[in-house]
Coordinates of C-alpha atoms in Angstrom, one line a residue:
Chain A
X1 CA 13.2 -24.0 41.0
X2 CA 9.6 -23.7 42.9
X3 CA 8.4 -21.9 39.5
X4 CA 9.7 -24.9 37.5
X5 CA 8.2 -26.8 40.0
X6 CA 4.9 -25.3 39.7
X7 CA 4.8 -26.1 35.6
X8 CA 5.6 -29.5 35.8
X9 CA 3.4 -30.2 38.4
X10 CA 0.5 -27.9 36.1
X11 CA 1.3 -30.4 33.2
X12 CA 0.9 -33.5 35.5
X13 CA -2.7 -32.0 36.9
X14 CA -4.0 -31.9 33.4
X15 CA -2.7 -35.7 32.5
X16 CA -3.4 -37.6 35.7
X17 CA -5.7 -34.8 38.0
X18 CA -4.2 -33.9 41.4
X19 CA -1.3 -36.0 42.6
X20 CA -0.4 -36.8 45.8
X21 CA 2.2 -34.9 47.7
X22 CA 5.5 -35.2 46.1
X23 CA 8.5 -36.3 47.7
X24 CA 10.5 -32.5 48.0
X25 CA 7.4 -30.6 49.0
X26 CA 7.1 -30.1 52.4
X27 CA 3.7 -29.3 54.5
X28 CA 3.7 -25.4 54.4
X29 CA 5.5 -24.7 51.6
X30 CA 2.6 -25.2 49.3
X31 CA 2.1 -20.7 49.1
X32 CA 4.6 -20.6 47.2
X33 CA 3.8 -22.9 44.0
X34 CA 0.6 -20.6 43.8
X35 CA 1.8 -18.4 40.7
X36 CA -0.8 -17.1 38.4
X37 CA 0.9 -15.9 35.3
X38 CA -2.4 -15.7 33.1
X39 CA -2.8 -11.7 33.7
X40 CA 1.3 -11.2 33.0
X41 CA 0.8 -13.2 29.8
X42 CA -1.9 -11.0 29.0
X43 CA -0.3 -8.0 29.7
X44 CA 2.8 -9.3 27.8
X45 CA 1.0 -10.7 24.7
X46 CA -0.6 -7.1 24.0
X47 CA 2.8 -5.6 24.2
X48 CA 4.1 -7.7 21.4
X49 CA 0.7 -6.8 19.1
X50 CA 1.9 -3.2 19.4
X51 CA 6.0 -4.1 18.9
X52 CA 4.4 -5.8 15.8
X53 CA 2.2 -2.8 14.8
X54 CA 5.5 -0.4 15.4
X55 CA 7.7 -2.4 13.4
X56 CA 5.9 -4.3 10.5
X57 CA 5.7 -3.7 7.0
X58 CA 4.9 -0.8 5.5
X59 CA 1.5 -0.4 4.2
X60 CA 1.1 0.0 0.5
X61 CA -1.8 1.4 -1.2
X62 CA -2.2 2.2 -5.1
X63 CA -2.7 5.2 -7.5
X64 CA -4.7 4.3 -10.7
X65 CA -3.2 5.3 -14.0
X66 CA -3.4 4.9 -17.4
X67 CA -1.3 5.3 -20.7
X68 CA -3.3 7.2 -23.8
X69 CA -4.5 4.5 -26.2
X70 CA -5.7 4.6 -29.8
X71 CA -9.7 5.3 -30.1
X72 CA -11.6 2.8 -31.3
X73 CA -12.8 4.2 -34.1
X74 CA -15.3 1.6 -35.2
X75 CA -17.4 3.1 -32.4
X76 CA -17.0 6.7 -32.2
X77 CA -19.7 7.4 -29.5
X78 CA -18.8 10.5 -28.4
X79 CA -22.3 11.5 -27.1
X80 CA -21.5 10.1 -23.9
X81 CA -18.7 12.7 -23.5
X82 CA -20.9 16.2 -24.3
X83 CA -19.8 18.7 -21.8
X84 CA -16.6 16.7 -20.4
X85 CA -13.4 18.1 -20.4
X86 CA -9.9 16.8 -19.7
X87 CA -7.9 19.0 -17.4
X88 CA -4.0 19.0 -18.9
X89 CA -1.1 19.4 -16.4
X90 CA 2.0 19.7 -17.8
X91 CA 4.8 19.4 -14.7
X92 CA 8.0 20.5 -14.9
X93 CA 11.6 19.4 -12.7
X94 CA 11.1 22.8 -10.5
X95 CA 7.4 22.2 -9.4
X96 CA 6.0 24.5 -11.9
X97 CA 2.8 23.2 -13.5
X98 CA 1.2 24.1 -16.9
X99 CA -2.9 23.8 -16.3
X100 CA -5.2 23.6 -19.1
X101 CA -8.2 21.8 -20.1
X102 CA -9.5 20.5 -23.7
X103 CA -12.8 19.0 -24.6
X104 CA -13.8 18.6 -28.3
X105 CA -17.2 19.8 -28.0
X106 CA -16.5 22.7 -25.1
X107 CA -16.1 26.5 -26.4
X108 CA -12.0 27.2 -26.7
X109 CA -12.4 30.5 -25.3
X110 CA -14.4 29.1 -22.6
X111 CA -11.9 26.7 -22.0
X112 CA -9.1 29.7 -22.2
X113 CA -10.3 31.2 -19.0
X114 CA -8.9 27.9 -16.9
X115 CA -5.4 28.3 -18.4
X116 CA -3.2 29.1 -15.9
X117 CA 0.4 28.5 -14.8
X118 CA 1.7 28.3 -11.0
X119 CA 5.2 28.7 -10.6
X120 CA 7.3 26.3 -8.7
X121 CA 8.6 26.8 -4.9
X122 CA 12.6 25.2 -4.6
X123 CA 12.1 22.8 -6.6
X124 CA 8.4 22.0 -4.7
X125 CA 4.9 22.3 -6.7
X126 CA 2.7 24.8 -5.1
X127 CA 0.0 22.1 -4.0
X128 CA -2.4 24.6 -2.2
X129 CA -2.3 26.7 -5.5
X130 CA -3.3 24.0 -7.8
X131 CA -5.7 22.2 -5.7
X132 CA -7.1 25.3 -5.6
X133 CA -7.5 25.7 -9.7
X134 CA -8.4 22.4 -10.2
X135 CA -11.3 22.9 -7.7
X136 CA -12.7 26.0 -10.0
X137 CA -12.5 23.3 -13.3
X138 CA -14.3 20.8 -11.3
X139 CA -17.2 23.0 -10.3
X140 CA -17.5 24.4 -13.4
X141 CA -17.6 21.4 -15.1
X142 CA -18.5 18.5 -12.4
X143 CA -18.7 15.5 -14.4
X144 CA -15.1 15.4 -15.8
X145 CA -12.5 13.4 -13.9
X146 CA -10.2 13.0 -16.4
X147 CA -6.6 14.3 -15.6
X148 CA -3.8 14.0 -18.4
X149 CA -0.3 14.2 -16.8
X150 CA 2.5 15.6 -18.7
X151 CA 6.0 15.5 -17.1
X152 CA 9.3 16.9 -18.3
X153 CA 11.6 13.5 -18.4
X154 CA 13.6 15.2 -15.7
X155 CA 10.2 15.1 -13.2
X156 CA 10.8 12.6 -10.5
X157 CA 8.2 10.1 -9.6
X158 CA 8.0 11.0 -6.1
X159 CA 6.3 14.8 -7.8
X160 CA 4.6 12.7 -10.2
X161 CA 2.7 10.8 -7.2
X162 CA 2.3 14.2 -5.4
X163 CA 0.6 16.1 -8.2
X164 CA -1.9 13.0 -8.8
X165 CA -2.2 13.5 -4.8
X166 CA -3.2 17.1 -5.5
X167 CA -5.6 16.5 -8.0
X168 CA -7.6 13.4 -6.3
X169 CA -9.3 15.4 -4.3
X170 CA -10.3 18.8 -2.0
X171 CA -10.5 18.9 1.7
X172 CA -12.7 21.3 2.7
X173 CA -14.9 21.9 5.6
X174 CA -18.4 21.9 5.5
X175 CA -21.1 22.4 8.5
X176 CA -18.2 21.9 10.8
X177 CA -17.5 18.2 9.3
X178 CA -14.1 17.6 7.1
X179 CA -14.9 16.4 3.7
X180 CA -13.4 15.2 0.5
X181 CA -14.5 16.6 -2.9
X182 CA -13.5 14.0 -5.6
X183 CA -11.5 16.3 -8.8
X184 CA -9.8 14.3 -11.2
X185 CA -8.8 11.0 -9.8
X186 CA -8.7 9.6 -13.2
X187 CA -5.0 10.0 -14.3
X188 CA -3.7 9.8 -17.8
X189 CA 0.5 9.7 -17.9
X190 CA 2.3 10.7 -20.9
X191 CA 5.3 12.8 -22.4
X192 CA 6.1 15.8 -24.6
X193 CA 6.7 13.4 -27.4
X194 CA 4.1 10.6 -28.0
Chain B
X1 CA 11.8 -19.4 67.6
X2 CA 8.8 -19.4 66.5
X3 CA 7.2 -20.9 63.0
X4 CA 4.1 -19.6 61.8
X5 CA 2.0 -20.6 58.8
X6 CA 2.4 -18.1 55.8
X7 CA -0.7 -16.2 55.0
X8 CA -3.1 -17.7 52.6
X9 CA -2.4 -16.5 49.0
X10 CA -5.1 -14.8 47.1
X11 CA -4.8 -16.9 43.9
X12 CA -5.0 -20.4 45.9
X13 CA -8.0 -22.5 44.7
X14 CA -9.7 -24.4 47.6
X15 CA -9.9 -27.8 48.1
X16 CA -7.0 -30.7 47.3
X17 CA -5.4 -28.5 44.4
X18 CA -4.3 -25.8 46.4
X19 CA -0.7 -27.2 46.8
X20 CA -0.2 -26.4 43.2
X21 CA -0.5 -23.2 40.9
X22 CA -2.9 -23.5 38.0
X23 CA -2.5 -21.3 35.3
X24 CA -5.6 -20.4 33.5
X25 CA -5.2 -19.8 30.4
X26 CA -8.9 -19.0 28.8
X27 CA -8.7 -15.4 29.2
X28 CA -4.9 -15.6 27.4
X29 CA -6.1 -17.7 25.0
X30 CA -9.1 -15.4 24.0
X31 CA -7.0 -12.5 23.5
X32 CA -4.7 -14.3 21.6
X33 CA -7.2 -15.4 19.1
X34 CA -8.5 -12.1 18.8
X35 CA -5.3 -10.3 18.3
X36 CA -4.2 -12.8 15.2
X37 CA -7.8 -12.0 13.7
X38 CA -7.6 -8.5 13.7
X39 CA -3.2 -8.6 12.7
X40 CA -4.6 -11.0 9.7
X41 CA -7.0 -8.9 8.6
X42 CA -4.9 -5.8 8.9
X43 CA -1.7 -7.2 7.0
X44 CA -3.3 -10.4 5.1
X45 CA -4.3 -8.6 1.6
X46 CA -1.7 -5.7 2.1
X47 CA 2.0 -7.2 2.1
X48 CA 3.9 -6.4 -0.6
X49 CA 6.6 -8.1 -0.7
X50 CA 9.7 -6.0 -2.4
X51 CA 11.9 -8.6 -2.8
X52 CA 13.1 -8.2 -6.4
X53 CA 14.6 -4.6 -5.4
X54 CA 15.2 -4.3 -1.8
X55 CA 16.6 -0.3 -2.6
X56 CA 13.4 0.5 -4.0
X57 CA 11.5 3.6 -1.9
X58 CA 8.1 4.1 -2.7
X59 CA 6.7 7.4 -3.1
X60 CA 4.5 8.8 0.1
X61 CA 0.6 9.2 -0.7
X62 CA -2.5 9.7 0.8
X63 CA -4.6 7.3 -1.4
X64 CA -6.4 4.9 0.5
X65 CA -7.4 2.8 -2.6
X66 CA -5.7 -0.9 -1.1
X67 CA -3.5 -3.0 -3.2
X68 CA -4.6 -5.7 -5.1
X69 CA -2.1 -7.9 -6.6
X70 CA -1.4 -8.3 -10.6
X71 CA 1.7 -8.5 -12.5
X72 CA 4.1 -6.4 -10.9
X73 CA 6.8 -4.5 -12.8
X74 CA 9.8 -3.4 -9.9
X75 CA 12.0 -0.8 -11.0
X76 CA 14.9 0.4 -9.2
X77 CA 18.1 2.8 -9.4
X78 CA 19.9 -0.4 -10.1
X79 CA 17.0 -3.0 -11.7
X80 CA 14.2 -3.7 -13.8
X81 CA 12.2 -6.7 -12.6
X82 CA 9.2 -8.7 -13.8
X83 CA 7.3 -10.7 -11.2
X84 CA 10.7 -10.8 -9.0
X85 CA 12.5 -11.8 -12.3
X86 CA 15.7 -9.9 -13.2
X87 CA 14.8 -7.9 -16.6
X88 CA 17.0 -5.1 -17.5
X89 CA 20.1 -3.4 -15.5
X90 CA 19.9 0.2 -14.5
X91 CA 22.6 2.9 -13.2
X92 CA 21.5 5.5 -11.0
X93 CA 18.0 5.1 -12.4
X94 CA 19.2 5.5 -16.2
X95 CA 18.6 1.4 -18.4
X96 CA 22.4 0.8 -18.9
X97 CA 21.5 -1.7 -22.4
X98 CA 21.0 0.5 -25.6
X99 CA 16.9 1.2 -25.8
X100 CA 16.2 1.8 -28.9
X101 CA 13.5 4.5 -28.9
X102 CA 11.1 4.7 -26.1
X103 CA 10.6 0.9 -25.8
X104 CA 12.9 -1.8 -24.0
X105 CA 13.5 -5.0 -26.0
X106 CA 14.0 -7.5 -23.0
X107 CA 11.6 -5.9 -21.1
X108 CA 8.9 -6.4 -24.0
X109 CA 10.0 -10.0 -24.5
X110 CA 9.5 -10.9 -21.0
X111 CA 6.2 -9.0 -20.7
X112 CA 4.9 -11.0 -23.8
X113 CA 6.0 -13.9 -22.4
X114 CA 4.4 -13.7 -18.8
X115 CA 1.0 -12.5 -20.7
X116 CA 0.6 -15.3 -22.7
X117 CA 1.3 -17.9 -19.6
X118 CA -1.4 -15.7 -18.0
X119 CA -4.0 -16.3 -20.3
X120 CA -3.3 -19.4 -20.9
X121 CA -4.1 -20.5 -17.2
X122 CA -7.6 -18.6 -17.7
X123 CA -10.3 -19.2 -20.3
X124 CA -10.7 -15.5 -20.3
X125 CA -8.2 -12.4 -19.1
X126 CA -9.1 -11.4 -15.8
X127 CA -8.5 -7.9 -14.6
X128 CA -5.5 -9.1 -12.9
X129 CA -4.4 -9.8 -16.3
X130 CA -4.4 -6.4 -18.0
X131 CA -3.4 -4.5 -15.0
X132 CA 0.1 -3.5 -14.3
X133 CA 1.2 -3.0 -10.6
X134 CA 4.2 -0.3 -11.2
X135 CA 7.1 -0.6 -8.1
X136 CA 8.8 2.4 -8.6
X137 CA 11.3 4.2 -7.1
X138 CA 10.6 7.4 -5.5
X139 CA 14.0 9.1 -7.2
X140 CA 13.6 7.4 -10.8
X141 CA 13.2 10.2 -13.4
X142 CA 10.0 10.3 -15.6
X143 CA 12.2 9.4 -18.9
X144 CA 12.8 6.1 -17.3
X145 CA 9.7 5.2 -16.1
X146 CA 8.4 6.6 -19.4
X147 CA 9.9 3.8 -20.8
X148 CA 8.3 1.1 -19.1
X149 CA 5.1 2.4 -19.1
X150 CA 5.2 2.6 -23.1
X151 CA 6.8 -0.7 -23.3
X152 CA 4.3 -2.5 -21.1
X153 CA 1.4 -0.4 -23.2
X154 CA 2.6 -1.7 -26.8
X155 CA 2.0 -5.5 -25.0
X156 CA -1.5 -4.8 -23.9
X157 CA -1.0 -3.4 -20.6
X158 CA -2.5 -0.3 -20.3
X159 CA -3.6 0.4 -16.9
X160 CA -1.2 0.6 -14.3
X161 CA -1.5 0.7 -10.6
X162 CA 1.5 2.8 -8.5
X163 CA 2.2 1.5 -5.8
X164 CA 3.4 4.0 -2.9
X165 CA 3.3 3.9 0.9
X166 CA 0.6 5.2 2.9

């Protein structure tokens, strides 16, 4: 009651100023409509930013991707490529990836030395493994960011997602500062069968 | 018997007010302002809203690349949408209508459909126009999503974005 009191009579102080003694108060009593709720509102408007935080959507970021396309062939400028290659990963339902990489103007059996395949862990892809291969293309060849994915149709997305993951980028630590070497962020998806 | 005054409250004001609590609200009021700043800036641009498949479950990712809105392709275990609008039905991620080859008829129809309504608000296609933003379920098999992506390239879109949670 003396807390409903003291917000009524806070609504009439800021239409009319200070009234005059109303008729229930009585001399003496006037300690007890002194509530200051201003740092408990504080306190309690913070908690709900956080409850908000906690439970709100989930954040969603993206993964650029592309399908292979036919070449324009009325403009076949393919100087701008010289030296590029295109790293080739083909993934299959147990984790096991295929890695090759093929350039048109590149030496095969130069290209031959980066074939490798990593085997699978239950069904996981052996992400330390490849990052690591995919880190000895890129410094070889550190212009090329061109990845063309190659899944079985039995691969499930969430691997698909994982191995583009894997191949965005290396963490490595340099001068005591973490850092993120770009790879092949540039992901091409297609199947067996075109 | 004796009465004696209470003891003077800290938070009184002095002068004729005292009888009567004031709450300040300034301080509250600043906070307040700058907590919806910050929550808008945080969530504004980065909703998605998955209502056309409320069983889909994105894929986990560390890309920090933030999502930017375009035509948005949902596929579920039980349904393929296109901008919220019921396309195809699926079973257990696998299209239940007969697709002929790699492409799916309805899903092509309604893709051509949408594209052109696109264009035609704009005098010339913005990138929002050619991009594809690809909901897909974290369980859906590649020969499925194979599918869509080959059906949405032979319209025009070529470039997707995938949209997983961070």
């Amino acid at each position: 009651m003396r807390l409903w009191n003291a917000i009524a009579s806070n609504a009439l102080l800021s239409l009319h100023g200070p009234p005059k003694l109303m008729m229930d108060q009585v001399p003496g009593d006037e300690d007890a409509t002194a509530v200051d709720l201003t740092a408990l509102l504080d306190v309690l408007s913070n908690i709900i930013f956080f409850l908000m935080v906690s439970f709100g959507a989930t954040l969603v970021a993206v993964l650029p991707a592309k399908v292979p396309t036919v070449a324009d062939e009325e403009n076949p400028d393919s100087s701008q490529n010289l030296g590029l290659v295109s790293v080739v990963i083909k993934l299959s339902s147990d984790g096991g990836v295929d890695i090759s990489a093929f350039s048109e103007d590149v030496d095969k059996g130069e290209l031959h030395q980066f074939d490798k395949v990593i085997l699978g862990d239950e069904g996981k892809i052996d992400a330390e493994a490849l990052n690591a291969h995919l880190w000895g293309i890129k410094q070889r060849f550190e212009s090329s960011n061109n990845l063309v994915l190659v899944p079985a149709p039995d691969v499930r997305y969430e691997m698909m997602v994982e191995v583009m993951d894997v191949a965005r980028e290396r963490s490595m630590e340099r001068g005591g500062r973490q850092i993120y070497e770009q790879l092949f962020p540039a992901v091409i998806v297609r199947s067996e069968t075109l | 018997m004796s009465f004696s005054r209470p003891k003077k409250s800290p938070f009184r004001t002095s002068g004729e007010n005292e009888a009567y609590g004031r709450l300040n609200l300034t301080a509250l009021l600043d906070i307040l302002s700058n907590i919806l700043f910050f929550l808008l800036a945080s969530f504004g641009a980065q909703s998605l809203e998955l209502v056309s498949e409320e069983t889909v479950q994105l894929p986990s990712s560390t890309s920090e690349l933030s999502l930017r809105m375009s035509l948005s392709v949902a596929v579920g275990l039980n349904g393929l949408y296109v901008e919220d609008e019921p396309v195809a039905d699926l079973q257990n991620g696998r299209f239940v209508e007969v697709v002929e080859g790699a492409f799916i008829p309805s899903l092509e129809q309604t893709l051509r459909r949408v594209r052109a309504q696109r264009l035609a608000r704009n005098e010339r296609p913005r990138d929002a126009d050619e991009v594809v933003l690809f909901i897909g379920d974290k369980r859906l098999q590649f020969e499925t999503i194979d599918k869509v992506m080959k059906t949405c390239a032979r319209v025009g879109f070529t470039k997707f974005r995938f949209a997983v949670a961070r």
